[in-house]
Amino acid sequence: MNTKNILIKKIENLPEPMAAEVLDFVRFLEYKKWDGLETYIQSESSLKKEWLTPAEDEAWKDL
């Protein structure tokens, strides 16, 4: 089994708040590889659509 498959299996068994933390970490890793702040700013409007959702609010409500 490759690394991605192992991660998927482990993530599937996590409670929602912990899965939200994993998602946050993945976003952090993606951010690190971006070309810097300019790329982040250009992407912000698209990311807001995903971040500012009731599902995200629910996932983070207990943290």
mmCIF file of C-alpha atoms in Angstrom:
data_model
loop_
_atom_site.group_PDB
_atom_site.id
_atom_site.type_symbol
_atom_site.label_atom_id
_atom_site.label_comp_id
_atom_site.label_asym_id
_atom_site.label_seq_id
_atom_site.Cartn_x
_atom_site.Cartn_y
_atom_site.Cartn_z
ATOM 1 C CA MET A 1 0.000 0.000 0.000
ATOM 2 C CA ASN A 2 1.416 3.412 -0.900
ATOM 3 C CA THR A 3 1.605 6.445 1.369
ATOM 4 C CA LYS A 4 -1.471 8.162 -0.089
ATOM 5 C CA ASN A 5 -3.624 5.081 0.438
ATOM 6 C CA ILE A 6 -2.424 4.726 4.029
ATOM 7 C CA LEU A 7 -3.232 8.389 4.681
ATOM 8 C CA ILE A 8 -6.685 8.053 3.153
ATOM 9 C CA LYS A 9 -7.488 5.049 5.354
ATOM 10 C CA LYS A 10 -6.280 6.811 8.489
ATOM 11 C CA ILE A 11 -8.129 10.039 7.658
ATOM 12 C CA GLU A 12 -11.365 8.143 7.022
ATOM 13 C CA ASN A 13 -11.272 6.930 10.640
ATOM 14 C CA LEU A 14 -10.593 10.326 12.225
ATOM 15 C CA PRO A 15 -13.268 12.320 14.026
ATOM 16 C CA GLU A 16 -14.309 15.387 12.012
ATOM 17 C CA PRO A 17 -12.392 17.948 14.135
ATOM 18 C CA MET A 18 -9.152 16.002 13.701
ATOM 19 C CA ALA A 19 -9.789 15.644 9.968
ATOM 20 C CA ALA A 20 -10.155 19.429 9.841
ATOM 21 C CA GLU A 21 -6.715 19.761 11.444
ATOM 22 C CA VAL A 22 -5.255 17.420 8.831
ATOM 23 C CA LEU A 23 -6.842 19.538 6.105
ATOM 24 C CA ASP A 24 -5.354 22.664 7.668
ATOM 25 C CA PHE A 25 -1.904 21.043 7.684
ATOM 26 C CA VAL A 26 -2.254 19.987 4.038
ATOM 27 C CA ARG A 27 -3.158 23.563 3.155
ATOM 28 C CA PHE A 28 -0.067 24.723 5.043
ATOM 29 C CA LEU A 29 2.106 22.333 3.036
ATOM 30 C CA GLU A 30 0.539 23.575 -0.194
ATOM 31 C CA TYR A 31 1.161 27.163 0.872
ATOM 32 C CA LYS A 32 4.848 26.435 1.495
ATOM 33 C CA LYS A 33 5.319 25.367 -2.094
ATOM 34 C CA TRP A 34 3.593 28.433 -3.546
ATOM 35 C CA ASP A 35 5.711 31.174 -5.047
ATOM 36 C CA GLY A 36 5.126 33.384 -2.050
ATOM 37 C CA LEU A 37 2.668 35.946 -0.871
ATOM 38 C CA GLU A 38 1.635 37.117 -4.342
ATOM 39 C CA THR A 39 0.286 33.679 -5.216
ATOM 40 C CA TYR A 40 -1.472 33.506 -1.868
ATOM 41 C CA ILE A 41 -3.176 36.844 -2.421
ATOM 42 C CA GLN A 42 -4.249 35.871 -5.924
ATOM 43 C CA SER A 43 -5.724 32.628 -4.584
ATOM 44 C CA GLU A 44 -7.461 34.160 -1.597
ATOM 45 C CA SER A 45 -10.818 34.768 -3.268
ATOM 46 C CA SER A 46 -11.028 31.158 -4.426
ATOM 47 C CA LEU A 47 -9.963 29.823 -1.051
ATOM 48 C CA LYS A 48 -12.556 31.939 0.763
ATOM 49 C CA LYS A 49 -15.269 30.027 -1.058
ATOM 50 C CA GLU A 50 -14.007 26.786 0.474
ATOM 51 C CA TRP A 51 -13.011 28.115 3.892
ATOM 52 C CA LEU A 52 -16.102 30.176 4.626
ATOM 53 C CA THR A 53 -18.652 27.392 4.614
ATOM 54 C CA PRO A 54 -21.005 25.971 7.233
ATOM 55 C CA ALA A 55 -19.134 22.656 7.016
ATOM 56 C CA GLU A 56 -15.840 24.345 7.924
ATOM 57 C CA ASP A 57 -17.524 26.244 10.762
ATOM 58 C CA GLU A 58 -18.935 22.981 12.097
ATOM 59 C CA ALA A 59 -15.555 21.253 11.875
ATOM 60 C CA TRP A 60 -13.817 24.010 13.848
ATOM 61 C CA LYS A 61 -16.533 24.834 16.403
ATOM 62 C CA ASP A 62 -15.003 22.747 19.210
ATOM 63 C CA LEU A 63 -11.423 23.925 18.826
#
